[in-house]
Amino acid sequence: MNHWIKYPKLMILGPLAILLVALIACGSSATATPVPSTGDTSATAAPTAVPASGDKSAPAATAAPTKAPEVVAKLSGTLNVGQKELGPYFGSPKISGNPQIFLNSAAPITETLGIHAFEGNELLPGLAESWEISPDGQIWTYQIRKGVQFHKGFGEMTAKDVEFSFEQVAYSEKHARASIAKEVFFNENGSREMPDDYTWIVDTGTPFSDVGILELMGMPRSVCAWIVSKKQYEQDGEEEANRNTAATGPWQIGEWKTGEYWEMPAVENHWRQTPNFAKMVAWEIPEESARVAGFQTGTLDTFVMALDSIPEAEKVKGATLLQVPNAMQSQLNFYGNLHLKEEDGYQVWDEDRDHPWISPNSDVDSPEWADAVKVRKALSIAIDRQSLIDNLLLGFGHPNTLQGWGGPDEARYDADMVWEYDPEAAKALLAEAGVADGFDITLTAPIRGAPSELEACEAIAQFGDDIGINVKFQNVPYGTLRPTLVARTYRGATCHAASIRLAPTQGFASYLNASPFSYGAEHDFLEENIAKAKASILRADREAGRRSRSVELR
C-alpha cells in the first residue's frame, strides 16, 4: 500500500508522500555461504546479541502470542539475506546511529513491549503480556512477560531491564523519539515504580496521549525502544554491550564485519518462535543487480529489492514474493523552516532569504509566508503521484493524504488537503511567489534499505525540472545525511521513507525543537499545539483542536 502525504493548513513543510512497499523475494534455503575474508573487521570474538529493536488507541493489550513450538530436531542450514546497507553492528539503544537504529528496530534480534500488526494497524503484546492506562491517561501499568531470557547467558528479563532500556532511548542524541521517551517515561513531574520484577508502573506526570507511547512500544518499527540487558551494561561496560548486545529476539548477533555481513545464530526454544534455520547471515550488497544475481544463483535466499527487479526474481524456480501491507511510506520533506524565537531559549532564526521554500518571516499571515507556501505547494502539485505508482511502483500502493497515517479516514479529510497533479498551476504559483524563472534546490535520497526510495526520488527530481526548478539531485548514505538533519543545518529537500503510524499524531515529535531528529520545520504554533495534542487522551479532543486551529490559520 502506498501513501502520499500532506500537512494541512499550516503547510510548514511541503506535504506529500508516497509509500514504498517493502518487498522481499524468497527462494529455497541455501547452504552456508563462506564468509568473505576482506573488509574492515569490527567483529566480536564470540556470538553477540543485537537489539532489534478516538478514544484511546489500544488502551490495553489482551491477546497473547502463540507459544514457541518445542524443538524436536537440531536446527540446521543458513538463511542468507541481501541488504542494501548494514555498516558495523551497534546495539545500544542510546548510542546507535543509522542505519543501526533502523535495522535494530526492524531486525528479529531485538524485541520491545509490543508487536505491530500491519494488517490491522494495531499493537499486540510482545515483551509485555499486557498494559493498562488509567482513565486520566497518566498512569501506565505494564505486566512484563515472565521467563524471557537474554542472549549470551545474561539471565531473565525483568522490569528493571525495561526501565533501563527506555532510559537509554530517552537520553540518546540519535534516536528519533528520544524527546518523547524522556518527556513521557522520565518526566521530572512523574515517577516510576516496580512493585515486583514483572510490573512496571509509569506516572507520566501529566496526562499524555497514548499515540506517542505506543509508537515506542511497537516492533518492527524504526522508532521503537528495544530492550537490552542492564546486567550486561553493568558487567561488561557500554562499549562491549553496544557491539555484542544481549537482547531477547529469536536471533542473536554473532560475528560481523563492517561493510560485509552480520552473522546471527538462532535462539533455540525462543519464547515466541524458534527459527527454522540454525543461522541467518545478512550481507551488505549495495548494488541491486548484485543482489538479484545472488538470488538467481542461490547465494541469497531472500533480499530487499527494487520493484523493477520483481520480474527477474519471479523467474527463479520456487520463488515467492512477500509483500507487507501498510509497512512503509516515503515523504518529501522541505528543510529550513526553523521559526523559533531566541528569547524562548531556542536557536536563533536567521531569516533565510536565499531559499524560496523557506519563509524569512515567522508570521503565518505575512506575504513572505504566503510566498513560501506557494513554492512548496507548486513542488507538490508538480508531482504526478498516480504515474509514479503505476509506472515506477508497478501499481503497488496509492496516493495518501496524511503523513504517516494508513488508516481508513480519507473521507474525513478537508477537500483542500488533497493536491491533484497540475504542472501548469504549479508554474503559476511560482510566478505569484516571484520565482517564475525557477531556483536551485538540493534533493537528497539517502542510501539505505528502503525499496525504490532512490528511484522514486529521482522521478520527483524530474518533475521539479519540468516546472523550471533546477533540482540538484544527490544520493548519499543515510548515516551522512542524518547528522545534518539533527543539527538543523541542511537546507533542501529529502525523500524520507518511514513506517506507517498507529495514529495520525504519531511522528509529530520530529517537528519539535527538543527532538534529536527533525523534519525541517519548527514553529511556535507547532510547539504549542503538538503539546496540546499529546496531552489529549481522547481522539475527539484532538479532532476538535485540529479543526478549530485550522480555521484560525486560513
Coordinates of N, CA and C in Angstrom, one line a residue, residues 372-446:
A372 N 6.2 31.4 0.4 CA 6.9 30.2 0.7 C 6.0 29.0 0.6
V373 N 4.7 29.2 1.0 CA 3.7 28.2 0.9 C 3.4 27.9 -0.6
K374 N 3.3 28.9 -1.4 CA 3.1 28.7 -2.8 C 4.2 27.9 -3.5
V375 N 5.4 28.2 -3.1 CA 6.6 27.4 -3.6 C 6.5 26.0 -3.3
R376 N 6.2 25.7 -2.0 CA 6.1 24.3 -1.6 C 4.9 23.6 -2.2
K377 N 3.8 24.3 -2.3 CA 2.6 23.7 -3.0 C 2.9 23.5 -4.5
A378 N 3.6 24.4 -5.1 CA 4.0 24.2 -6.5 C 4.8 22.9 -6.7
L379 N 5.8 22.7 -5.8 CA 6.6 21.5 -5.9 C 5.7 20.2 -5.7
S380 N 4.7 20.4 -4.9 CA 3.8 19.2 -4.6 C 2.9 18.9 -5.7
I381 N 2.2 19.9 -6.3 CA 1.3 19.6 -7.4 C 2.0 19.3 -8.7
A382 N 3.3 19.5 -8.7 CA 4.1 19.2 -9.9 C 4.4 17.7 -10.1
I383 N 4.1 17.0 -9.0 CA 4.4 15.6 -9.0 C 3.2 14.7 -9.3
D384 N 3.3 13.9 -10.3 CA 2.2 13.0 -10.7 C 2.3 11.7 -9.9
R385 N 1.6 11.7 -8.8 CA 1.7 10.6 -7.9 C 1.2 9.3 -8.5
Q386 N 0.1 9.4 -9.2 CA -0.5 8.2 -9.8 C 0.4 7.6 -10.8
S387 N 1.1 8.5 -11.6 CA 2.0 8.0 -12.6 C 3.2 7.2 -11.9
L388 N 3.7 7.8 -10.8 CA 4.7 7.1 -10.1 C 4.3 5.7 -9.6
I389 N 3.1 5.6 -9.1 CA 2.6 4.4 -8.6 C 2.4 3.4 -9.8
D390 N 1.8 3.8 -10.9 CA 1.5 2.9 -12.0 C 2.8 2.5 -12.7
N391 N 3.7 3.4 -12.9 CA 4.9 3.1 -13.8 C 6.1 2.7 -13.0
L392 N 6.4 3.4 -11.9 CA 7.6 3.1 -11.1 C 7.4 2.0 -10.1
L393 N 6.2 2.1 -9.4 CA 5.9 1.2 -8.3 C 5.1 0.0 -8.8
L394 N 4.8 -0.1 -10.1 CA 4.1 -1.3 -10.7 C 2.7 -1.5 -10.0
G395 N 2.1 -0.4 -9.6 CA 0.8 -0.5 -9.1 C 0.7 -0.8 -7.6
F396 N 1.8 -1.0 -7.0 CA 1.8 -1.3 -5.5 C 1.6 0.0 -4.7
G397 N 0.4 0.3 -4.3 CA 0.2 1.4 -3.5 C -0.8 2.4 -4.0
H398 N -1.1 3.5 -3.3 CA -2.0 4.5 -3.8 C -1.6 5.8 -3.1
P399 N -2.0 6.9 -3.7 CA -1.7 8.2 -3.0 C -2.4 8.3 -1.6
N400 N -1.7 8.9 -0.7 CA -2.2 9.1 0.6 C -2.3 10.6 1.0
T401 N -3.0 10.9 2.0 CA -3.3 12.3 2.3 C -2.4 12.8 3.5
L402 N -2.5 12.0 4.5 CA -1.9 12.5 5.8 C -0.6 11.7 6.1
Q403 N 0.5 12.5 6.4 CA 1.8 11.9 6.6 C 1.8 10.8 7.7
G404 N 2.3 9.6 7.3 CA 2.4 8.6 8.3 C 1.2 7.8 8.6
W405 N 0.0 8.2 8.2 CA -1.2 7.6 8.6 C -1.7 6.7 7.5
G406 N -2.0 5.4 7.8 CA -2.5 4.5 6.9 C -3.9 4.1 7.2
G407 N -4.6 4.8 8.0 CA -6.0 4.4 8.4 C -7.0 4.8 7.4
P408 N -8.2 4.2 7.5 CA -9.3 4.4 6.6 C -10.1 5.7 6.8
D409 N -9.4 6.8 6.8 CA -10.0 8.1 7.2 C -10.1 9.1 6.0
E410 N -9.9 8.6 4.8 CA -9.9 9.5 3.6 C -11.1 10.4 3.6
A411 N -12.3 9.9 3.9 CA -13.5 10.7 3.7 C -13.6 11.8 4.7
R412 N -12.8 11.8 5.8 CA -12.9 12.8 6.8 C -12.0 14.0 6.6
Y413 N -11.1 13.9 5.6 CA -10.2 15.0 5.3 C -10.9 16.2 4.6
D414 N -10.4 17.4 4.9 CA -10.9 18.5 4.2 C -10.5 18.5 2.7
A415 N -11.3 19.1 1.9 CA -11.1 19.0 0.4 C -9.8 19.5 0.0
D416 N -9.3 20.6 0.7 CA -8.1 21.2 0.2 C -6.8 20.5 0.8
M417 N -7.0 19.4 1.4 CA -5.9 18.6 1.8 C -5.3 17.7 0.7
V418 N -6.1 17.6 -0.4 CA -5.7 16.7 -1.5 C -5.2 17.6 -2.6
W419 N -4.0 17.4 -3.1 CA -3.5 18.2 -4.2 C -3.3 17.4 -5.4
E420 N -4.1 17.7 -6.4 CA -4.0 17.0 -7.7 C -2.8 17.5 -8.5
Y421 N -2.4 16.6 -9.4 CA -1.3 16.9 -10.3 C -1.7 18.0 -11.3
D422 N -0.9 19.1 -11.3 CA -1.3 20.2 -12.2 C 0.0 21.0 -12.4
P423 N 0.8 20.6 -13.4 CA 2.1 21.3 -13.6 C 1.9 22.8 -14.0
E424 N 0.8 23.1 -14.8 CA 0.6 24.5 -15.2 C 0.2 25.3 -14.0
A425 N -0.6 24.8 -13.1 CA -0.9 25.6 -11.9 C 0.3 25.7 -11.0
A426 N 1.2 24.7 -11.0 CA 2.5 24.8 -10.3 C 3.3 26.0 -10.8
K427 N 3.4 26.1 -12.1 CA 4.2 27.2 -12.7 C 3.6 28.6 -12.3
A428 N 2.3 28.6 -12.3 CA 1.6 29.9 -12.0 C 1.9 30.3 -10.5
L429 N 1.9 29.3 -9.7 CA 2.2 29.6 -8.3 C 3.6 30.1 -8.1
L430 N 4.6 29.5 -8.8 CA 5.9 30.0 -8.8 C 6.0 31.5 -9.2
A431 N 5.2 31.8 -10.3 CA 5.2 33.2 -10.8 C 4.7 34.1 -9.7
E432 N 3.6 33.7 -9.1 CA 3.0 34.5 -8.0 C 3.9 34.7 -6.8
A433 N 4.8 33.7 -6.6 CA 5.7 33.8 -5.5 C 7.0 34.6 -5.9
G434 N 7.1 35.0 -7.1 CA 8.2 35.8 -7.6 C 9.4 35.0 -8.0
V435 N 9.2 33.7 -8.3 CA 10.3 32.9 -8.8 C 9.9 32.2 -10.1
A436 N 9.3 32.9 -11.0 CA 8.9 32.4 -12.3 C 10.0 31.7 -13.1
D437 N 11.3 32.3 -12.9 CA 12.4 31.7 -13.6 C 13.1 30.5 -12.9
G438 N 12.4 30.1 -11.8 CA 12.9 28.9 -11.1 C 14.0 29.3 -10.0
F439 N 14.6 28.3 -9.4 CA 15.6 28.4 -8.4 C 16.3 27.1 -8.2
D440 N 17.3 27.1 -7.5 CA 18.1 25.9 -7.2 C 17.6 25.2 -5.9
I441 N 17.5 23.9 -5.9 CA 17.2 23.2 -4.7 C 17.9 21.9 -4.7
T442 N 18.4 21.5 -3.6 CA 19.1 20.1 -3.5 C 18.1 19.1 -3.0
L443 N 17.9 18.0 -3.7 CA 17.0 16.9 -3.3 C 17.9 15.7 -3.0
T444 N 17.8 15.3 -1.8 CA 18.7 14.2 -1.3 C 17.9 12.9 -1.1
A445 N 18.4 11.8 -1.7 CA 17.8 10.5 -1.5 C 18.9 9.7 -0.7
P446 N 18.6 9.3 0.5 CA 19.6 8.6 1.3 C 19.8 7.1 0.8

